Amino acid sequence: MLRAWLLVIAGLAGLIALRAAYDLTWEPAPSVRVRWREATTDARRAQLERKYRLIDPRSHEGRSYSYMLMDTSRSNIEALVKDPEAADTNDIDRRRFEIPWTTAESRIRYLWLADRIPGLRQPPARWTVIGILAVMTAFGLVRLLAAVDWTGHARRAVAWIRHVNWILEHG
């Protein structure tokens, strides 16, 4: 029974902590523009978009695209700016490798603490953690419910109803 309680408490605490982290740390993802070199194929561009966590591509003209940048770490921005296949990058401070937060567009996507933690940057990893915490909670609840003496509770409820019924009939 103690293990079941521990599973429920740990699972719920983890889920609540993730939700609190999201609520306390979310912010709009910045928008950046990248012009890829002519030699960069569409397949290679898609690979680079995944590598640098560039999402929601919008083509403006030719090889120039605007993106929402989901990894705003200095190392990721520096690698993008210095990538030989990126002919040009806009909306990026190339000296400090930072992005002004004024670049958010109307197609807002949000970043939060998990986007800055290497193991949790990818959505499948986040959903795996959430799934594990939810399964822990559910498994603990099932174990707790299985330990309850439901027939004893039912007998007491029936006895109480009969008692109330007798009082109502005999005043």
mmCIF file of C-alpha atoms in Angstrom:
data_model
loop_
_atom_site.group_PDB
_atom_site.id
_atom_site.type_symbol
_atom_site.label_atom_id
_atom_site.label_comp_id
_atom_site.label_asym_id
_atom_site.label_seq_id
_atom_site.Cartn_x
_atom_site.Cartn_y
_atom_site.Cartn_z
ATOM 1 C CA MET A 1 0.000 0.000 0.000
ATOM 2 C CA LEU A 2 2.914 2.368 0.767
ATOM 3 C CA ARG A 3 4.369 1.787 -2.710
ATOM 4 C CA ALA A 4 1.031 2.652 -4.290
ATOM 5 C CA TRP A 5 0.886 5.923 -2.341
ATOM 6 C CA LEU A 6 4.487 6.712 -3.332
ATOM 7 C CA LEU A 7 3.684 6.114 -7.000
ATOM 8 C CA VAL A 8 0.643 8.392 -6.844
ATOM 9 C CA ILE A 9 2.492 11.136 -4.972
ATOM 10 C CA ALA A 10 5.615 10.990 -7.182
ATOM 11 C CA GLY A 11 3.580 10.879 -10.403
ATOM 12 C CA LEU A 12 1.307 13.759 -9.417
ATOM 13 C CA ALA A 13 4.230 15.814 -8.064
ATOM 14 C CA GLY A 14 6.094 15.357 -11.354
ATOM 15 C CA LEU A 15 3.074 16.312 -13.459
ATOM 16 C CA ILE A 16 2.349 19.346 -11.282
ATOM 17 C CA ALA A 17 6.021 20.412 -11.408
ATOM 18 C CA LEU A 18 6.057 20.198 -15.219
ATOM 19 C CA ARG A 19 2.862 22.237 -15.456
ATOM 20 C CA ALA A 20 4.193 24.848 -13.026
ATOM 21 C CA ALA A 21 7.468 25.054 -14.970
ATOM 22 C CA TYR A 22 5.523 25.636 -18.182
ATOM 23 C CA ASP A 23 3.239 28.254 -16.632
ATOM 24 C CA LEU A 24 6.139 30.125 -15.030
ATOM 25 C CA THR A 25 8.634 30.026 -17.914
ATOM 26 C CA TRP A 26 6.744 30.152 -21.232
ATOM 27 C CA GLU A 27 7.509 32.937 -23.665
ATOM 28 C CA PRO A 28 6.918 33.530 -27.379
ATOM 29 C CA ALA A 29 9.469 31.911 -29.669
ATOM 30 C CA PRO A 30 11.463 34.421 -31.716
ATOM 31 C CA SER A 31 11.275 34.602 -35.477
ATOM 32 C CA VAL A 32 14.410 34.480 -37.626
ATOM 33 C CA ARG A 33 15.049 34.615 -41.339
ATOM 34 C CA VAL A 34 17.582 32.400 -43.088
ATOM 35 C CA ARG A 35 18.675 32.473 -46.707
ATOM 36 C CA TRP A 36 20.128 29.100 -47.688
ATOM 37 C CA ARG A 37 22.869 28.717 -50.312
ATOM 38 C CA GLU A 38 21.769 27.740 -53.828
ATOM 39 C CA ALA A 39 23.537 24.372 -53.492
ATOM 40 C CA THR A 40 21.446 23.435 -50.439
ATOM 41 C CA THR A 41 18.836 20.891 -51.498
ATOM 42 C CA ASP A 42 15.344 20.782 -50.016
ATOM 43 C CA ALA A 43 16.183 17.536 -48.202
ATOM 44 C CA ARG A 44 19.345 19.077 -46.730
ATOM 45 C CA ARG A 45 17.418 22.232 -45.769
ATOM 46 C CA ALA A 46 14.857 20.077 -43.909
ATOM 47 C CA GLN A 47 17.733 18.333 -42.120
ATOM 48 C CA LEU A 48 19.234 21.680 -41.085
ATOM 49 C CA GLU A 49 15.819 22.920 -39.928
ATOM 50 C CA ARG A 50 15.572 19.932 -37.574
ATOM 51 C CA LYS A 51 19.176 20.370 -36.415
ATOM 52 C CA TYR A 52 18.686 24.031 -35.477
ATOM 53 C CA ARG A 53 15.046 23.533 -34.362
ATOM 54 C CA LEU A 54 13.650 25.908 -36.958
ATOM 55 C CA ILE A 55 9.902 25.329 -37.307
ATOM 56 C CA ASP A 56 6.990 26.719 -39.346
ATOM 57 C CA PRO A 57 9.032 27.611 -42.453
ATOM 58 C CA ARG A 58 7.612 30.341 -44.680
ATOM 59 C CA SER A 59 9.265 30.998 -48.001
ATOM 60 C CA HIS A 60 9.561 34.676 -48.851
ATOM 61 C CA GLU A 61 11.559 34.599 -52.048
ATOM 62 C CA GLY A 62 13.842 32.011 -53.553
ATOM 63 C CA ARG A 63 15.978 30.367 -50.870
ATOM 64 C CA SER A 64 14.936 32.772 -48.072
ATOM 65 C CA TYR A 65 12.671 31.464 -45.289
ATOM 66 C CA SER A 66 11.345 32.812 -42.021
ATOM 67 C CA TYR A 67 11.129 30.422 -39.067
ATOM 68 C CA MET A 68 10.211 30.206 -35.430
ATOM 69 C CA LEU A 69 13.400 29.309 -33.530
ATOM 70 C CA MET A 70 12.707 26.783 -30.766
ATOM 71 C CA ASP A 71 16.303 26.485 -29.457
ATOM 72 C CA THR A 72 17.550 29.911 -28.437
ATOM 73 C CA SER A 73 20.743 28.692 -26.781
ATOM 74 C CA ARG A 74 23.810 30.715 -27.671
ATOM 75 C CA SER A 75 25.581 27.633 -29.047
ATOM 76 C CA ASN A 76 22.678 26.807 -31.386
ATOM 77 C CA ILE A 77 22.409 30.385 -32.675
ATOM 78 C CA GLU A 78 26.186 30.594 -33.180
ATOM 79 C CA ALA A 79 26.216 27.277 -35.064
ATOM 80 C CA LEU A 80 23.360 28.486 -37.309
ATOM 81 C CA VAL A 81 25.064 31.806 -38.083
ATOM 82 C CA LYS A 82 28.387 30.073 -38.837
ATOM 83 C CA ASP A 83 26.862 27.199 -40.837
ATOM 84 C CA PRO A 84 28.369 27.282 -44.343
ATOM 85 C CA GLU A 85 24.988 26.418 -45.880
ATOM 86 C CA ALA A 86 23.331 29.494 -44.346
ATOM 87 C CA ALA A 87 24.145 32.293 -46.789
ATOM 88 C CA ASP A 88 22.554 34.940 -44.574
ATOM 89 C CA THR A 89 20.649 35.238 -41.318
ATOM 90 C CA ASN A 90 18.435 38.130 -40.298
ATOM 91 C CA ASP A 91 17.033 39.102 -36.906
ATOM 92 C CA ILE A 92 20.145 37.766 -35.138
ATOM 93 C CA ASP A 93 22.834 39.719 -33.271
ATOM 94 C CA ARG A 94 25.885 38.155 -34.945
ATOM 95 C CA ARG A 95 28.339 39.477 -32.313
ATOM 96 C CA ARG A 96 26.589 38.133 -29.208
ATOM 97 C CA PHE A 97 24.603 35.361 -30.965
ATOM 98 C CA GLU A 98 21.321 36.526 -29.495
ATOM 99 C CA ILE A 99 17.890 37.242 -30.927
ATOM 100 C CA PRO A 100 15.935 40.323 -29.912
ATOM 101 C CA TRP A 101 12.590 39.271 -28.419
ATOM 102 C CA THR A 102 10.848 41.836 -30.577
ATOM 103 C CA THR A 103 11.024 39.394 -33.499
ATOM 104 C CA ALA A 104 7.953 37.391 -32.430
ATOM 105 C CA GLU A 105 5.359 37.213 -35.193
ATOM 106 C CA SER A 106 1.608 36.696 -35.232
ATOM 107 C CA ARG A 107 2.131 32.925 -35.648
ATOM 108 C CA ILE A 108 3.267 32.673 -32.058
ATOM 109 C CA ARG A 109 4.735 29.433 -30.750
ATOM 110 C CA TYR A 110 5.966 29.192 -27.200
ATOM 111 C CA LEU A 111 9.232 28.227 -25.565
ATOM 112 C CA TRP A 112 9.538 27.092 -21.965
ATOM 113 C CA LEU A 113 12.124 25.657 -19.593
ATOM 114 C CA ALA A 114 12.098 22.220 -21.258
ATOM 115 C CA ASP A 115 13.236 23.834 -24.535
ATOM 116 C CA ARG A 116 16.472 24.762 -22.752
ATOM 117 C CA ILE A 117 17.179 21.333 -21.222
ATOM 118 C CA PRO A 118 19.063 19.125 -23.703
ATOM 119 C CA GLY A 119 17.244 15.870 -22.880
ATOM 120 C CA LEU A 120 13.800 17.469 -23.029
ATOM 121 C CA ARG A 121 14.203 19.714 -26.078
ATOM 122 C CA GLN A 122 12.541 17.216 -28.373
ATOM 123 C CA PRO A 123 8.747 16.852 -27.935
ATOM 124 C CA PRO A 124 8.843 13.009 -28.018
ATOM 125 C CA ALA A 125 11.174 13.033 -24.989
ATOM 126 C CA ARG A 126 8.833 15.415 -23.140
ATOM 127 C CA TRP A 127 5.767 13.297 -23.932
ATOM 128 C CA THR A 128 7.639 10.191 -22.769
ATOM 129 C CA VAL A 129 8.327 11.808 -19.386
ATOM 130 C CA ILE A 130 4.707 12.976 -19.117
ATOM 131 C CA GLY A 131 3.487 9.499 -20.078
ATOM 132 C CA ILE A 132 5.691 7.806 -17.486
ATOM 133 C CA LEU A 133 4.447 10.162 -14.753
ATOM 134 C CA ALA A 134 0.812 9.616 -15.794
ATOM 135 C CA VAL A 135 1.261 5.815 -15.817
ATOM 136 C CA MET A 136 2.893 5.941 -12.367
ATOM 137 C CA THR A 137 -0.072 7.921 -11.047
ATOM 138 C CA ALA A 138 -2.656 5.651 -12.683
ATOM 139 C CA PHE A 139 -0.915 2.465 -11.566
ATOM 140 C CA GLY A 140 -0.703 3.737 -7.984
ATOM 141 C CA LEU A 141 -4.396 4.707 -8.016
ATOM 142 C CA VAL A 142 -5.402 1.297 -9.372
ATOM 143 C CA ARG A 143 -3.386 -0.391 -6.620
ATOM 144 C CA LEU A 144 -4.999 1.832 -3.976
ATOM 145 C CA LEU A 145 -8.501 1.179 -5.309
ATOM 146 C CA ALA A 146 -7.824 -2.556 -5.414
ATOM 147 C CA ALA A 147 -6.877 -2.466 -1.739
ATOM 148 C CA VAL A 148 -10.208 -0.963 -0.678
ATOM 149 C CA ASP A 149 -12.760 -3.331 0.882
ATOM 150 C CA TRP A 150 -15.635 -2.354 -1.409
ATOM 151 C CA THR A 151 -17.993 -5.063 -0.114
ATOM 152 C CA GLY A 152 -17.578 -3.803 3.451
ATOM 153 C CA HIS A 153 -18.349 -0.260 2.321
ATOM 154 C CA ALA A 154 -21.367 -1.500 0.378
ATOM 155 C CA ARG A 155 -22.706 -3.410 3.435
ATOM 156 C CA ARG A 156 -22.336 -0.327 5.626
ATOM 157 C CA ALA A 157 -24.063 1.850 2.992
ATOM 158 C CA VAL A 158 -26.974 -0.605 2.699
ATOM 159 C CA ALA A 159 -27.287 -0.777 6.501
ATOM 160 C CA TRP A 160 -27.326 3.026 6.707
ATOM 161 C CA ILE A 161 -30.005 3.278 3.986
ATOM 162 C CA ARG A 162 -32.126 0.682 5.817
ATOM 163 C CA HIS A 163 -31.706 2.617 9.062
ATOM 164 C CA VAL A 164 -32.759 5.899 7.393
ATOM 165 C CA ASN A 165 -35.693 4.116 5.771
ATOM 166 C CA TRP A 166 -36.808 2.664 9.157
ATOM 167 C CA ILE A 167 -36.594 6.149 10.742
ATOM 168 C CA LEU A 168 -38.680 7.634 7.916
ATOM 169 C CA GLU A 169 -41.313 4.878 8.234
ATOM 170 C CA HIS A 170 -41.564 4.848 12.044
ATOM 171 C CA GLY A 171 -40.964 8.537 12.631
#
